[in-house]
Amino acid sequence: MKSIEIKGSVRTDLGKKATRELRKNNGVPCVVYGVQKDENGNPVATHFSVTTDGLRNLVYTPHIYVVDLNIDGKTVNAIMKDIQFHPVKDSILHVDFYQIDEAKPIVMEVPVQLEGLAEGVRAGGKLALQMRKLKVKALYNAIPERLTIDVTALGLGKTIKVGELHYEGLELINAKEAVVCAVKLTRAARGAAATAGK
């Protein structure tokens, strides 16, 4: 997995007024939940801010990254866990990060990449990718940049479901019955099949 550095500054004033002011000045409030726990057993949270531009390469990309958060000179290895967008303007409102614990598995969405020319496509069907990303659970250094699926043997009208996929060292979290990709019958393929059946 690639890494990306993001620089931030610790926030001390967490009130609504300060948050509004921060957003007005092109800033985004963020939280990183650490490996350490407080007396109630909750992860210790550090509130900080980054510029919208500083998040651009992390948010608007098909790639996944380990994030080197540099908060006032202190670096934390983390993954982006959650992001909130403005419902109208689509600007970034808030980002949650989780510090990586190298000994504990993390859950992350990984892009799917289809490989090969499906049998069903050769027969006139159309290959459709239903799930662009799959949720995996694994140690962070075992998570690949993408999950490759070979569709060469996929026939007309056939599907590949989550339960049929297996990757070394990864646990797939999505529903086993969820369809990842399918070769759909096109009108031309249906016509050809009908002609062949006569």
Tab-separated table of C-alpha atoms in Angstrom:
chain	number	residue	atom	x	y	z
A	1	MET	CA	0.000	0.000	0.000
A	2	LYS	CA	1.274	3.481	-0.873
A	3	SER	CA	1.744	6.105	1.830
A	4	ILE	CA	0.930	9.806	1.742
A	5	GLU	CA	1.948	12.562	4.159
A	6	ILE	CA	-0.627	15.004	5.486
A	7	LYS	CA	0.341	17.952	7.676
A	8	GLY	CA	-2.001	19.193	10.371
A	9	SER	CA	-2.180	21.415	13.438
A	10	VAL	CA	-3.608	20.519	16.840
A	11	ARG	CA	-6.994	22.106	17.603
A	12	THR	CA	-7.608	23.372	21.100
A	13	ASP	CA	-10.882	25.240	20.549
A	14	LEU	CA	-13.490	22.659	19.493
A	15	GLY	CA	-16.554	24.898	19.777
A	16	LYS	CA	-19.042	25.425	16.937
A	17	LYS	CA	-17.893	28.994	16.318
A	18	ALA	CA	-14.234	27.949	16.001
A	19	THR	CA	-15.205	25.057	13.705
A	20	ARG	CA	-17.226	27.379	11.452
A	21	GLU	CA	-14.317	29.820	11.320
A	22	LEU	CA	-11.910	26.980	10.468
A	23	ARG	CA	-14.081	25.781	7.552
A	24	LYS	CA	-14.489	29.349	6.298
A	25	ASN	CA	-10.684	29.617	6.081
A	26	ASN	CA	-10.337	26.477	3.925
A	27	GLY	CA	-9.622	24.225	6.925
A	28	VAL	CA	-11.108	20.798	7.724
A	29	PRO	CA	-11.600	19.551	11.303
A	30	CYS	CA	-10.169	16.044	11.769
A	31	VAL	CA	-9.784	13.483	14.552
A	32	VAL	CA	-7.267	10.672	14.868
A	33	TYR	CA	-8.158	7.866	17.277
A	34	GLY	CA	-4.976	6.499	18.806
A	35	VAL	CA	-3.808	3.048	19.852
A	36	GLN	CA	-3.768	4.107	23.513
A	37	LYS	CA	-7.005	3.856	25.516
A	38	ASP	CA	-8.357	6.230	28.183
A	39	GLU	CA	-9.653	5.131	31.623
A	40	ASN	CA	-13.025	4.185	30.045
A	41	GLY	CA	-11.366	1.954	27.461
A	42	ASN	CA	-11.992	4.333	24.541
A	43	PRO	CA	-9.238	5.240	22.051
A	44	VAL	CA	-7.507	8.510	22.920
A	45	ALA	CA	-8.542	11.095	20.321
A	46	THR	CA	-6.403	13.934	18.971
A	47	HIS	CA	-8.314	16.802	17.347
A	48	PHE	CA	-6.479	18.612	14.580
A	49	SER	CA	-7.087	20.502	11.353
A	50	VAL	CA	-5.710	20.288	7.831
A	51	THR	CA	-6.282	22.387	4.740
A	52	THR	CA	-8.758	21.199	2.100
A	53	ASP	CA	-5.892	21.150	-0.413
A	54	GLY	CA	-3.876	18.940	1.940
A	55	LEU	CA	-6.595	16.270	1.757
A	56	ARG	CA	-7.198	16.425	-1.992
A	57	ASN	CA	-4.745	13.656	-3.004
A	58	LEU	CA	-6.083	11.343	-0.303
A	59	VAL	CA	-9.809	11.864	-0.891
A	60	TYR	CA	-10.210	12.385	-4.641
A	61	THR	CA	-8.379	9.274	-5.828
A	62	PRO	CA	-9.203	5.634	-6.590
A	63	HIS	CA	-6.075	4.546	-4.651
A	64	ILE	CA	-5.840	3.610	-0.981
A	65	TYR	CA	-3.119	4.943	1.264
A	66	VAL	CA	-1.504	4.609	4.637
A	67	VAL	CA	-1.465	8.178	5.923
A	68	ASP	CA	1.596	9.633	7.654
A	69	LEU	CA	-0.144	12.270	9.761
A	70	ASN	CA	2.313	14.991	10.719
A	71	ILE	CA	0.537	16.899	13.496
A	72	ASP	CA	2.726	19.786	14.668
A	73	GLY	CA	5.848	17.722	13.973
A	74	LYS	CA	4.613	14.486	15.603
A	75	THR	CA	4.031	11.672	13.078
A	76	VAL	CA	1.295	9.055	13.402
A	77	ASN	CA	0.666	6.190	10.952
A	78	ALA	CA	-3.061	6.046	10.266
A	79	ILE	CA	-5.813	5.125	7.822
A	80	MET	CA	-8.779	7.272	6.825
A	81	LYS	CA	-11.854	5.696	8.420
A	82	ASP	CA	-14.698	8.084	7.728
A	83	ILE	CA	-15.326	11.276	5.787
A	84	GLN	CA	-18.310	13.635	5.803
A	85	PHE	CA	-19.210	15.866	2.869
A	86	HIS	CA	-21.480	18.915	2.753
A	87	PRO	CA	-24.836	17.698	1.311
A	88	VAL	CA	-25.076	20.607	-1.153
A	89	LYS	CA	-21.585	22.011	-1.791
A	90	ASP	CA	-19.848	18.597	-1.619
A	91	SER	CA	-17.000	20.199	0.353
A	92	ILE	CA	-15.249	18.096	3.036
A	93	LEU	CA	-16.756	18.735	6.485
A	94	HIS	CA	-14.892	16.282	8.716
A	95	VAL	CA	-12.454	13.351	8.541
A	96	ASP	CA	-11.834	10.535	11.037
A	97	PHE	CA	-8.510	8.697	11.094
A	98	TYR	CA	-7.482	5.598	13.051
A	99	GLN	CA	-3.905	5.068	14.156
A	100	ILE	CA	-2.517	1.785	12.859
A	101	ASP	CA	-1.581	-0.871	15.372
A	102	GLU	CA	0.830	-3.141	13.498
A	103	ALA	CA	-0.253	-6.162	15.580
A	104	LYS	CA	-4.009	-5.735	15.038
A	105	PRO	CA	-6.052	-6.234	11.859
A	106	ILE	CA	-7.811	-3.236	10.343
A	107	VAL	CA	-10.879	-3.052	8.093
A	108	MET	CA	-10.441	-1.163	4.852
A	109	GLU	CA	-12.165	-0.816	1.475
A	110	VAL	CA	-9.915	-1.984	-1.370
A	111	PRO	CA	-10.603	-1.286	-5.092
A	112	VAL	CA	-11.524	-4.224	-7.334
A	113	GLN	CA	-9.764	-4.770	-10.676
A	114	LEU	CA	-11.092	-7.213	-13.273
A	115	GLU	CA	-8.599	-9.083	-15.466
A	116	GLY	CA	-9.019	-11.163	-18.608
A	117	LEU	CA	-11.577	-11.355	-21.407
A	118	ALA	CA	-14.668	-13.159	-20.119
A	119	GLU	CA	-16.094	-16.054	-22.151
A	120	GLY	CA	-19.501	-14.402	-21.883
A	121	VAL	CA	-18.156	-11.173	-23.414
A	122	ARG	CA	-16.740	-13.155	-26.348
A	123	ALA	CA	-20.254	-14.595	-26.760
A	124	GLY	CA	-21.696	-11.064	-27.014
A	125	GLY	CA	-22.464	-10.308	-23.349
A	126	LYS	CA	-21.496	-7.214	-21.387
A	127	LEU	CA	-19.219	-7.347	-18.326
A	128	ALA	CA	-20.569	-5.307	-15.410
A	129	LEU	CA	-18.648	-4.503	-12.237
A	130	GLN	CA	-21.277	-4.266	-9.463
A	131	MET	CA	-18.917	-3.574	-6.528
A	132	ARG	CA	-16.016	-1.212	-7.146
A	133	LYS	CA	-14.552	-1.826	-3.668
A	134	LEU	CA	-14.591	-4.695	-1.191
A	135	LYS	CA	-14.141	-4.475	2.572
A	136	VAL	CA	-11.204	-6.495	3.812
A	137	LYS	CA	-9.909	-7.249	7.302
A	138	ALA	CA	-6.179	-7.860	7.656
A	139	LEU	CA	-2.949	-6.566	9.148
A	140	TYR	CA	-2.292	-3.267	7.412
A	141	ASN	CA	0.927	-4.438	5.737
A	142	ALA	CA	-0.961	-7.399	4.173
A	143	ILE	CA	-3.563	-5.196	2.467
A	144	PRO	CA	-2.950	-4.889	-1.290
A	145	GLU	CA	-3.535	-1.749	-3.355
A	146	ARG	CA	-6.242	-3.583	-5.315
A	147	LEU	CA	-8.030	-6.939	-5.424
A	148	THR	CA	-7.592	-8.615	-8.822
A	149	ILE	CA	-10.325	-10.926	-10.114
A	150	ASP	CA	-9.739	-13.142	-13.166
A	151	VAL	CA	-12.970	-13.176	-15.208
A	152	THR	CA	-11.694	-15.266	-18.157
A	153	ALA	CA	-13.951	-18.273	-17.368
A	154	LEU	CA	-17.053	-16.165	-16.627
A	155	GLY	CA	-19.828	-17.268	-18.995
A	156	LEU	CA	-22.882	-15.488	-20.329
A	157	GLY	CA	-25.405	-14.677	-17.588
A	158	LYS	CA	-22.957	-15.805	-14.874
A	159	THR	CA	-21.779	-13.914	-11.778
A	160	ILE	CA	-18.898	-13.899	-9.307
A	161	LYS	CA	-19.993	-13.492	-5.680
A	162	VAL	CA	-17.964	-12.379	-2.657
A	163	GLY	CA	-18.145	-15.912	-1.183
A	164	GLU	CA	-16.288	-17.324	-4.214
A	165	LEU	CA	-13.252	-15.062	-3.740
A	166	HIS	CA	-10.225	-15.948	-1.629
A	167	TYR	CA	-7.071	-13.931	-0.957
A	168	GLU	CA	-4.109	-14.996	1.155
A	169	GLY	CA	-4.108	-13.313	4.582
A	170	LEU	CA	-7.308	-11.330	3.895
A	171	GLU	CA	-10.802	-11.773	5.289
A	172	LEU	CA	-13.599	-10.365	3.102
A	173	ILE	CA	-16.241	-8.645	5.229
A	174	ASN	CA	-18.968	-8.064	2.596
A	175	ALA	CA	-22.027	-10.357	2.414
A	176	LYS	CA	-21.034	-13.679	0.793
A	177	GLU	CA	-24.033	-13.551	-1.571
A	178	ALA	CA	-23.213	-10.029	-2.848
A	179	VAL	CA	-22.475	-10.022	-6.601
A	180	VAL	CA	-19.101	-8.457	-7.444
A	181	CYS	CA	-19.319	-8.743	-11.222
A	182	ALA	CA	-21.546	-10.326	-13.856
A	183	VAL	CA	-21.702	-10.930	-17.589
A	184	LYS	CA	-25.086	-9.596	-18.605
A	185	LEU	CA	-27.037	-10.702	-21.645
A	186	THR	CA	-27.272	-7.965	-24.243
A	187	ARG	CA	-30.090	-7.823	-26.796
A	188	ALA	CA	-27.687	-9.047	-29.497
A	189	ALA	CA	-26.553	-11.990	-27.334
A	190	ARG	CA	-30.171	-12.908	-26.565
A	191	GLY	CA	-30.977	-12.841	-30.284
A	192	ALA	CA	-27.979	-15.042	-31.086
A	193	ALA	CA	-28.924	-17.496	-28.324
A	194	ALA	CA	-32.531	-17.652	-29.614
A	195	THR	CA	-31.299	-18.264	-33.186
A	196	ALA	CA	-28.904	-20.978	-32.005
A	197	GLY	CA	-31.716	-22.683	-30.101
A	198	LYS	CA	-33.947	-23.027	-33.200
